[in-house]
mmCIF file of C-alpha atoms and ligand atoms in Angstrom:
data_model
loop_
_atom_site.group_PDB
_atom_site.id
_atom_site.type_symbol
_atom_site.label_atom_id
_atom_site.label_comp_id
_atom_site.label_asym_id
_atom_site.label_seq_id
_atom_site.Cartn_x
_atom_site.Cartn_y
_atom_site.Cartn_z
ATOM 1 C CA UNK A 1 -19.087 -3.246 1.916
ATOM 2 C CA UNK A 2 -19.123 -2.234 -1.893
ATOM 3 C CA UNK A 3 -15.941 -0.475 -1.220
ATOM 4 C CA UNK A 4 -14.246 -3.133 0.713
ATOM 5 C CA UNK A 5 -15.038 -6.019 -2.093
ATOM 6 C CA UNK A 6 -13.809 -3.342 -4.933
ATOM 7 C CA UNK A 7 -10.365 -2.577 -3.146
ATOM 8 C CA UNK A 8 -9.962 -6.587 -2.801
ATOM 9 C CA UNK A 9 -10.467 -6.146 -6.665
ATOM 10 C CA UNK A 10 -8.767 -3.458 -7.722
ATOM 11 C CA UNK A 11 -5.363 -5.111 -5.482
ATOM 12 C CA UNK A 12 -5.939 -7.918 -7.445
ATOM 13 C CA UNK A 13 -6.158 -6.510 -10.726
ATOM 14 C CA UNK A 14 -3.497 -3.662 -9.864
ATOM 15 C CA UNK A 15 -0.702 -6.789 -9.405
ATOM 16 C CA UNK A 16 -2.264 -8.805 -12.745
ATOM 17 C CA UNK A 17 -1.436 -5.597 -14.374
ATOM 18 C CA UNK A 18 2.110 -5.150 -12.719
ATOM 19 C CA UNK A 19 3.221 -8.431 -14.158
ATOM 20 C CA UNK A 20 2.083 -7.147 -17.683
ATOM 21 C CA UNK A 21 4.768 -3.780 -17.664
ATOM 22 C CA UNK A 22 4.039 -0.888 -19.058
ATOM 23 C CA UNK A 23 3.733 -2.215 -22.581
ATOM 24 C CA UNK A 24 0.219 -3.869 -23.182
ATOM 25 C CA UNK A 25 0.390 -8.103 -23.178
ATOM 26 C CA UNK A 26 -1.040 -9.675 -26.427
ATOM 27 C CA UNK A 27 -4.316 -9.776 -24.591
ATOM 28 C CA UNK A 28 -4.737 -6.561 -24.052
ATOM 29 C CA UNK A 29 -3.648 -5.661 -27.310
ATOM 30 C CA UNK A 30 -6.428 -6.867 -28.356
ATOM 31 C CA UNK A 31 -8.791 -4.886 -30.612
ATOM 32 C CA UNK A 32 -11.719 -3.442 -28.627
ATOM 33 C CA UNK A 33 -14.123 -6.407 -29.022
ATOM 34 C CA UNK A 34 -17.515 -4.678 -30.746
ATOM 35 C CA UNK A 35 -19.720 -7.844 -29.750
ATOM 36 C CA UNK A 36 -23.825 -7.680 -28.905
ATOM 37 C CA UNK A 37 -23.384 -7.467 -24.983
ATOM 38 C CA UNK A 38 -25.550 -4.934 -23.249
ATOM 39 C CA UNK A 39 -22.463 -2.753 -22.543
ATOM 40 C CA UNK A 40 -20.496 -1.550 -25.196
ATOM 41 C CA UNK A 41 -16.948 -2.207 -24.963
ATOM 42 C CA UNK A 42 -14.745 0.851 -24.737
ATOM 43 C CA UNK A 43 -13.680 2.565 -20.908
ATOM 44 C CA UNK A 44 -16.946 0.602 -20.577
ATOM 45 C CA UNK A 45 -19.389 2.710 -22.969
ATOM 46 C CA UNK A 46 -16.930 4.612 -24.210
ATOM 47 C CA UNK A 47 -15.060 5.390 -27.498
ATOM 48 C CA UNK A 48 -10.874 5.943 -29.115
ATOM 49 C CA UNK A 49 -9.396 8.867 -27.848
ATOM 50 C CA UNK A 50 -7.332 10.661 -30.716
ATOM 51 C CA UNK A 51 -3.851 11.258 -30.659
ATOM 52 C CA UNK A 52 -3.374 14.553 -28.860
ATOM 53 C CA UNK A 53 -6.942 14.808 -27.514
ATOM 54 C CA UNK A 54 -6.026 14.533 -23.870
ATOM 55 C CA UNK A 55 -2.201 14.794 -24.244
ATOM 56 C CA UNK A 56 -1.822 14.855 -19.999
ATOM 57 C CA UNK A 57 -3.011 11.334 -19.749
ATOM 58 C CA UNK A 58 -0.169 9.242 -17.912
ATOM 59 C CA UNK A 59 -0.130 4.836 -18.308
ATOM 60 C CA UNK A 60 1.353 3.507 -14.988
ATOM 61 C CA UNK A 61 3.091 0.171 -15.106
ATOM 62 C CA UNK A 62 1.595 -0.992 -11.989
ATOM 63 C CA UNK A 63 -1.627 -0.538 -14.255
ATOM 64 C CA UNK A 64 -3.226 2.524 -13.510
ATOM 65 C CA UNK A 65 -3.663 5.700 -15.325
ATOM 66 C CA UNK A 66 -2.502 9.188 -13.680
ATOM 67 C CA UNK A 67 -2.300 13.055 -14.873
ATOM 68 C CA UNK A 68 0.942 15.177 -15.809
ATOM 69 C CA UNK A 69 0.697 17.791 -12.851
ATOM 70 C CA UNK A 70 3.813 19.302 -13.563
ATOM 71 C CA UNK A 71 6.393 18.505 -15.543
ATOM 72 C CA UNK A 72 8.003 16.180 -13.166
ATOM 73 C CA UNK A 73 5.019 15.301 -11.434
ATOM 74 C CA UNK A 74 2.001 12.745 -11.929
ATOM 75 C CA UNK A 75 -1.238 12.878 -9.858
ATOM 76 C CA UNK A 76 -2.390 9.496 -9.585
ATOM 77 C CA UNK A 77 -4.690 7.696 -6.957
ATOM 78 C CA UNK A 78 -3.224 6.954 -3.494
ATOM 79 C CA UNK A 79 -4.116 3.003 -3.699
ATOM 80 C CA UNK A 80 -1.876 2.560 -7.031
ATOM 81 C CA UNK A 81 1.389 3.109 -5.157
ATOM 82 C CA UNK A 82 2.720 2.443 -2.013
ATOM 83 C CA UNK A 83 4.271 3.881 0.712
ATOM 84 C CA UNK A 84 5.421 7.584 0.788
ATOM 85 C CA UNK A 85 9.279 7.663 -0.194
ATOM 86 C CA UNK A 86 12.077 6.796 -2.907
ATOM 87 C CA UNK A 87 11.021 4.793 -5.080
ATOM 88 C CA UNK A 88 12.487 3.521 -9.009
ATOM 89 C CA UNK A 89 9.421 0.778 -9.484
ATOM 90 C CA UNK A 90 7.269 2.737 -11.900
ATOM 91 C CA UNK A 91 7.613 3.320 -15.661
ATOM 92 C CA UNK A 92 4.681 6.479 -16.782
ATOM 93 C CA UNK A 93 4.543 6.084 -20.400
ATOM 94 C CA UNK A 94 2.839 9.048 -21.767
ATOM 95 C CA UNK A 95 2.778 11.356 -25.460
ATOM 96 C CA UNK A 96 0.609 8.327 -27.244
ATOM 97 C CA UNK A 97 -3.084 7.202 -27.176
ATOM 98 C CA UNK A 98 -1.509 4.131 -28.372
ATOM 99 C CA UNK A 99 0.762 2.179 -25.406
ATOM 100 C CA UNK A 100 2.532 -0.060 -28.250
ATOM 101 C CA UNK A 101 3.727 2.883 -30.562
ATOM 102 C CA UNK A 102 7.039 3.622 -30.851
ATOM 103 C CA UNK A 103 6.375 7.506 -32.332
ATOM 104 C CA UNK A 104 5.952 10.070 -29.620
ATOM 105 C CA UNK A 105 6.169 7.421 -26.757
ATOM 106 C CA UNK A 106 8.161 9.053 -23.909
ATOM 107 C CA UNK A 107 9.226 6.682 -21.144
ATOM 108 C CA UNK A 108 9.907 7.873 -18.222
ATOM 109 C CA UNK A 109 10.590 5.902 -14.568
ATOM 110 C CA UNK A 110 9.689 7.358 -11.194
ATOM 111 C CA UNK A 111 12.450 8.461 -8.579
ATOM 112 C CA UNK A 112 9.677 9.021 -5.523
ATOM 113 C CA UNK A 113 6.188 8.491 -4.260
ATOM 114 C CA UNK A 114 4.152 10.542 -2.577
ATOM 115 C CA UNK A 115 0.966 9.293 -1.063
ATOM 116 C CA UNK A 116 -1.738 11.086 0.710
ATOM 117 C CA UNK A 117 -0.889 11.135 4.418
ATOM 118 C CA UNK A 118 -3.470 9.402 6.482
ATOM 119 C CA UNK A 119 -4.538 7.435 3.591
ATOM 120 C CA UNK A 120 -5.629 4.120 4.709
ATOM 121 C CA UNK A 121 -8.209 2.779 1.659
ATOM 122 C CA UNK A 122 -11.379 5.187 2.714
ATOM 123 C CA UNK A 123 -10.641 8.167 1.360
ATOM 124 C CA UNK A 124 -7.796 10.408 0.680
ATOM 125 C CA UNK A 125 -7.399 8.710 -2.328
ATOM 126 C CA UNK A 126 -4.546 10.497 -4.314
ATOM 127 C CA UNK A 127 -0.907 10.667 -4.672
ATOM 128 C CA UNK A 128 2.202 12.321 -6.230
ATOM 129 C CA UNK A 129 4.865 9.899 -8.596
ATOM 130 C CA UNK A 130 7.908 12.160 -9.066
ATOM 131 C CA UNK A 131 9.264 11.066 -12.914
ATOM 132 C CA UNK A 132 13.503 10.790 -13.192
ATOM 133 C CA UNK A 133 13.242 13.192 -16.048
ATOM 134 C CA UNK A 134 11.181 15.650 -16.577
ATOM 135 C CA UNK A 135 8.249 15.845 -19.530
ATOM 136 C CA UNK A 136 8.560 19.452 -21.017
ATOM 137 C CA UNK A 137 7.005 18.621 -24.158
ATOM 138 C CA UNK A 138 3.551 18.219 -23.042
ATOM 139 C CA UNK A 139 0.976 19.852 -21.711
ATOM 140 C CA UNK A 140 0.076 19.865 -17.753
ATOM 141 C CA UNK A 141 -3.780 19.343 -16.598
ATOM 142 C CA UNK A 142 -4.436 22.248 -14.125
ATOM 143 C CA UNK A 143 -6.824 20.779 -11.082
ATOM 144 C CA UNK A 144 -9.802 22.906 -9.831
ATOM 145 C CA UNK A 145 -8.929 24.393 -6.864
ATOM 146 C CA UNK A 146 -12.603 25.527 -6.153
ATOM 147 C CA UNK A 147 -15.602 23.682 -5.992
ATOM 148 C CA UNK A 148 -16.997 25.866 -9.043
ATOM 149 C CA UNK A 149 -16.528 22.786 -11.326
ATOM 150 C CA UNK A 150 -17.790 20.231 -9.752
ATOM 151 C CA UNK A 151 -20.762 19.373 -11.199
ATOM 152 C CA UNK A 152 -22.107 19.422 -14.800
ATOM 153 C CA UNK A 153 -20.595 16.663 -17.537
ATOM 154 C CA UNK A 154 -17.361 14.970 -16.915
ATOM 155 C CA UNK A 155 -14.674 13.096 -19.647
ATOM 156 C CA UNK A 156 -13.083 10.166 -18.304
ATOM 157 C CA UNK A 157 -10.580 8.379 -20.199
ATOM 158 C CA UNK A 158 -8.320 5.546 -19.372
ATOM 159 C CA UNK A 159 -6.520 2.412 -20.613
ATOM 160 C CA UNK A 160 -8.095 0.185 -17.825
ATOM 161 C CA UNK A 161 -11.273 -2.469 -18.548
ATOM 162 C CA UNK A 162 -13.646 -1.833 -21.170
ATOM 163 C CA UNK A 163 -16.324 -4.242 -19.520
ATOM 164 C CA UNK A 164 -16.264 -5.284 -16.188
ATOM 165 C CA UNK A 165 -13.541 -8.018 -15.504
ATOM 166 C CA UNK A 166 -12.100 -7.290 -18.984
ATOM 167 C CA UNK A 167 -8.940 -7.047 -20.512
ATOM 168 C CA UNK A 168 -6.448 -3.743 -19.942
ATOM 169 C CA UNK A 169 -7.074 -1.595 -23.284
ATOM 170 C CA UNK A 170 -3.876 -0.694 -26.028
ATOM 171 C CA UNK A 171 -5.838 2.155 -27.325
ATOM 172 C CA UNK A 172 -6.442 5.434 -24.907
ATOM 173 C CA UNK A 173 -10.542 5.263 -24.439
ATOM 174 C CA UNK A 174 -12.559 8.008 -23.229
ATOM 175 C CA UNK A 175 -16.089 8.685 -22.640
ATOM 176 C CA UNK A 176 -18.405 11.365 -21.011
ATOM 177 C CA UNK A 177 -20.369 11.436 -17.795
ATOM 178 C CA UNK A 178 -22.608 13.310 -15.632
ATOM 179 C CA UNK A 179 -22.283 14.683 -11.938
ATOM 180 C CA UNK A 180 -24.091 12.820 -9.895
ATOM 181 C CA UNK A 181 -24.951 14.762 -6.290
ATOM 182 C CA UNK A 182 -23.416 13.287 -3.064
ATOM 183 C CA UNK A 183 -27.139 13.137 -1.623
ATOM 184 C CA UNK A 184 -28.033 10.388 -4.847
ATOM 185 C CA UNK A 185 -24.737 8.589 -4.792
ATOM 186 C CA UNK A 186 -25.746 8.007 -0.861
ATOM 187 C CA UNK A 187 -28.824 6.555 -1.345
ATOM 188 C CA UNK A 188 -30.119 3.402 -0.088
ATOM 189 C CA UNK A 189 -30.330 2.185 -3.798
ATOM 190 C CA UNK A 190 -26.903 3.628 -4.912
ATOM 191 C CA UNK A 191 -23.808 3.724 -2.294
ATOM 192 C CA UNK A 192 -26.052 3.960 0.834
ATOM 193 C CA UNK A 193 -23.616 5.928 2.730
ATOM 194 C CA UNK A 194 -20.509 4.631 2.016
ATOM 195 C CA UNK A 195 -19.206 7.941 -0.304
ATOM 196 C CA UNK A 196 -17.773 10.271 1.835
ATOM 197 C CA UNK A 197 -19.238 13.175 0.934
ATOM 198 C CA UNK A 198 -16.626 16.183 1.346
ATOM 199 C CA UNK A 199 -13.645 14.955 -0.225
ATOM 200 C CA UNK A 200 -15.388 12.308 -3.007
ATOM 201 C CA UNK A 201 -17.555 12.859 -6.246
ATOM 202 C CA UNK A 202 -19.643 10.808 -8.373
ATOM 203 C CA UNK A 203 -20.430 10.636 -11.428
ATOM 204 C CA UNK A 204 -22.045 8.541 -13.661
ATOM 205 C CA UNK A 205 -25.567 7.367 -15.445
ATOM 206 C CA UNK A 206 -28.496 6.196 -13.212
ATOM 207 C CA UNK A 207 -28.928 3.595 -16.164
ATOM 208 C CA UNK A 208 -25.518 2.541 -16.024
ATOM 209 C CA UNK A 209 -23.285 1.609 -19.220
ATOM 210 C CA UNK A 210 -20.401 4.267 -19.324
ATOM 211 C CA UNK A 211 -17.770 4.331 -16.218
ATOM 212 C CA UNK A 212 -14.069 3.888 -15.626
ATOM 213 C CA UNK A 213 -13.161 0.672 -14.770
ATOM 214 C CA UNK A 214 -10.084 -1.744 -13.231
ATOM 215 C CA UNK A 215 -7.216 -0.323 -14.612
ATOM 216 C CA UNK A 216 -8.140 3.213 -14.930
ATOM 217 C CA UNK A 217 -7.801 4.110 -11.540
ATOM 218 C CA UNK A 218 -5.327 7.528 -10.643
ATOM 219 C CA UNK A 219 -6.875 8.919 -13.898
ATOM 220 C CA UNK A 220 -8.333 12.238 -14.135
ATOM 221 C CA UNK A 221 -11.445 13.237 -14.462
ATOM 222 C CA UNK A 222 -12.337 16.370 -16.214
ATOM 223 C CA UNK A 223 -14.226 18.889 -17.947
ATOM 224 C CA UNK A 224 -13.413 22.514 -19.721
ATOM 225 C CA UNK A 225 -13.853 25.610 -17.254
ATOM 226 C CA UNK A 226 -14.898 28.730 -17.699
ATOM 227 C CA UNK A 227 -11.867 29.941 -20.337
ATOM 228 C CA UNK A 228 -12.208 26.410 -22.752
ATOM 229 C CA UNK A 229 -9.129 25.123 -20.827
ATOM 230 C CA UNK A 230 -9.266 21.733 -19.219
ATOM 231 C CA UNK A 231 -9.655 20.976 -15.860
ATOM 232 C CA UNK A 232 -9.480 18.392 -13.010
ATOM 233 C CA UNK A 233 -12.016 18.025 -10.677
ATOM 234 C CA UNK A 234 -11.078 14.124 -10.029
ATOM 235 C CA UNK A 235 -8.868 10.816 -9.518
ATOM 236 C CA UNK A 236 -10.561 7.318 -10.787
ATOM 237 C CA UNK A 237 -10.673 5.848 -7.377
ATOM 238 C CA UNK A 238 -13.707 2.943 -7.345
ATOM 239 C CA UNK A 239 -17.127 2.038 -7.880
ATOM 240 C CA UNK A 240 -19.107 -1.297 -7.426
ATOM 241 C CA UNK A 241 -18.475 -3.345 -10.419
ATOM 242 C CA UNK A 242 -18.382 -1.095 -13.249
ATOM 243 C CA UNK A 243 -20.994 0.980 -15.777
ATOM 244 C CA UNK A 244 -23.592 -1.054 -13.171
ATOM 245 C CA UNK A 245 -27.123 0.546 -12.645
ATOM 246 C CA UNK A 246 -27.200 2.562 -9.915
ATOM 247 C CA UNK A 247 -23.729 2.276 -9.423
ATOM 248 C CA UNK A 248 -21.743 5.495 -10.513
ATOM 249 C CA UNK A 249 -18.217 6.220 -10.455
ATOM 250 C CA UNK A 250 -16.440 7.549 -7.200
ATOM 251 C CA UNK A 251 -13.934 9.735 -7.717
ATOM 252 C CA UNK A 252 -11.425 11.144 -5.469
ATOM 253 C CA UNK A 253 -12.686 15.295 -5.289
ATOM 254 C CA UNK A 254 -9.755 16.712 -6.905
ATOM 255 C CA UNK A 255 -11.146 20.815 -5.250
ATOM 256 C CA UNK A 256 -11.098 19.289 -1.687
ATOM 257 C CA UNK A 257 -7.544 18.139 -1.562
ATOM 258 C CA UNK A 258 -6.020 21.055 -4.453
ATOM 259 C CA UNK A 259 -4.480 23.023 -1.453
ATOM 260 C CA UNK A 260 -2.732 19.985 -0.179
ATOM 261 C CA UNK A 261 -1.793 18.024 -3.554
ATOM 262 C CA UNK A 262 -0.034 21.481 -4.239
ATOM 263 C CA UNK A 263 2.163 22.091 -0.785
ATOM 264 C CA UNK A 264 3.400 18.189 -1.510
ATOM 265 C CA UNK A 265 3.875 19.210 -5.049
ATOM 266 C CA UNK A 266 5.959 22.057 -3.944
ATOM 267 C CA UNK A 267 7.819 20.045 -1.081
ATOM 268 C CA UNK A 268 8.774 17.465 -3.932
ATOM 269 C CA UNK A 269 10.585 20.444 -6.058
ATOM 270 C CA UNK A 270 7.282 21.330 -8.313
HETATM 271 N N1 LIG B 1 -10.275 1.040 -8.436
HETATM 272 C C1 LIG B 1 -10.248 0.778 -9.848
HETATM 273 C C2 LIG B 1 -8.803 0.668 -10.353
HETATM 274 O O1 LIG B 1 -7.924 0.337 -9.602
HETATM 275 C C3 LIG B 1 -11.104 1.713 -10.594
HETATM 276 C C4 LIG B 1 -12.491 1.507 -10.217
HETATM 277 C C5 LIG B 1 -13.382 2.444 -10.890
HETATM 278 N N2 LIG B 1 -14.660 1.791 -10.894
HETATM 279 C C6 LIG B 1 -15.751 2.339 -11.368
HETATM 280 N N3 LIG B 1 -16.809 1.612 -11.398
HETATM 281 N N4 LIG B 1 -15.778 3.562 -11.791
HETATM 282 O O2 LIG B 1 -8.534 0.769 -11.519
#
């Protein structure tokens, strides 16, 4: 039930977003709003990324964030695109924390979409944008391809919400969170069964008050393995509300589906 009211949401916010481009509207240009709320306002609990800091972080036009895979590639989450096949509808901007600056923006538009076969809104949630040209001058973000990193303290980062129901972000936020097991994100006071266990990870505070959000969906989540380097180990995919209590991120479990992301990877020229 959680999930079914949060894809309703996320469709909703996914086409609000669409009609906004790839360029942030006024309202989302909007400085982060510091106010006295419970939550603070950045990813929700987060802070400003730096320019450079995560330089594999992708803005989707359709409003959702992805990850440079390759250099033609972007791994995003399987309900921000549609169908599997040619298609010229999305613009990835990527090379700038901030969407609005002209210096070190590259814009680049997609020629095809893969999405995960099968996918049907439970699960599976990931999916391949081919870009038109390809983005040599930044680095890739290598996904685990073991389950060796997934657990410990994530980074999230993202241009989506920075409360629940908020505005889409200018400025790149990020923030940290911790694994939470699949046993705890499937109890009766937390998902209560609804996280699919093998190919889905959570991760997030008990408390609540740091999570991705609307808008950051397709994003990576990640940590550094065991050489510094940085690694995925997940795709924003949803959560009940955001940075709730008891309600911690579900991410798409990058490790499960590595072996397949990379045969459609390779069957889409790398
Ligand atoms: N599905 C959302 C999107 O399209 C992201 C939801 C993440 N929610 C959360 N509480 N972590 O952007």
């Amino acid at each position: 039930m959680a999930r079914w009211r949060n894809l309703l949401a996320v469709a909703a916010a996914a086409v609000t977003a669409a009609t906004m481009g790839a360029i942030a509207s006024p309202a989302a240009a909007a400085p982060p709003d510091p106010g006295g709320g419970v939550v603070s306002p950045q990813v929700v609990g987060g802070t400003r990324a730096t320019q450079g800091e995560f330089p594999f972080m992708v803005r989707l036009s359709m409003g959702c964030g992805g990850a440079l895979y390759s250099s033609r590639l972007v791994l995003t989450a399987a309900h921000c695109v549609g169908a599997t096949g040619a298609n010229t509808s999305i613009t990835a901007t990527l090379g700038v924390v901030d969407l609005q600056s002209s210096s070190g923006r590259i814009q680049v538009r997609s020629n095809y979409v893969y999405r995960a076969p099968g996918y049907n809104g439970n699960g599976k949630d990931w999916a391949l944008i081919r870009l038109d040209t390809p983005v040599t001058t930044l680095p890739t973000l290598r996904i685990a391809t073991t389950s060796a990193y997934d657990t410990g303290t994530f980074t999230i980062a993202g241009w989506g919400s920075a409360s629940e129901g908020g505005s889409q972000q200018r400025y790149l936020l990020k923030a940290t969170v911790p694994f939470v097991s699949d046993t705890t994100c499937n109890s009766r006071t937390m998902y209560n069964g609804s996280v699919i266990a093998s190919d889905e990870i959570c991760a997030g505070y008990t408390q609540g008050g740091v999570d991705t959000c609307q808008g950051d969906s397709g994003g990576p989540m990640f940590r550094r393995d065991n050489a510094n380097a940085w690694i995925q180990v997940g795709i924003v995919s949803w959560g009940a509300g955001c940075a709730r209590p008891n309600k911690p991120g579900v991410y798409s479990q990058v490790s499960y589906f590595a072996s397949n992301i990379a045969s459609a990877a390779a069957s889409l020229g790398g």
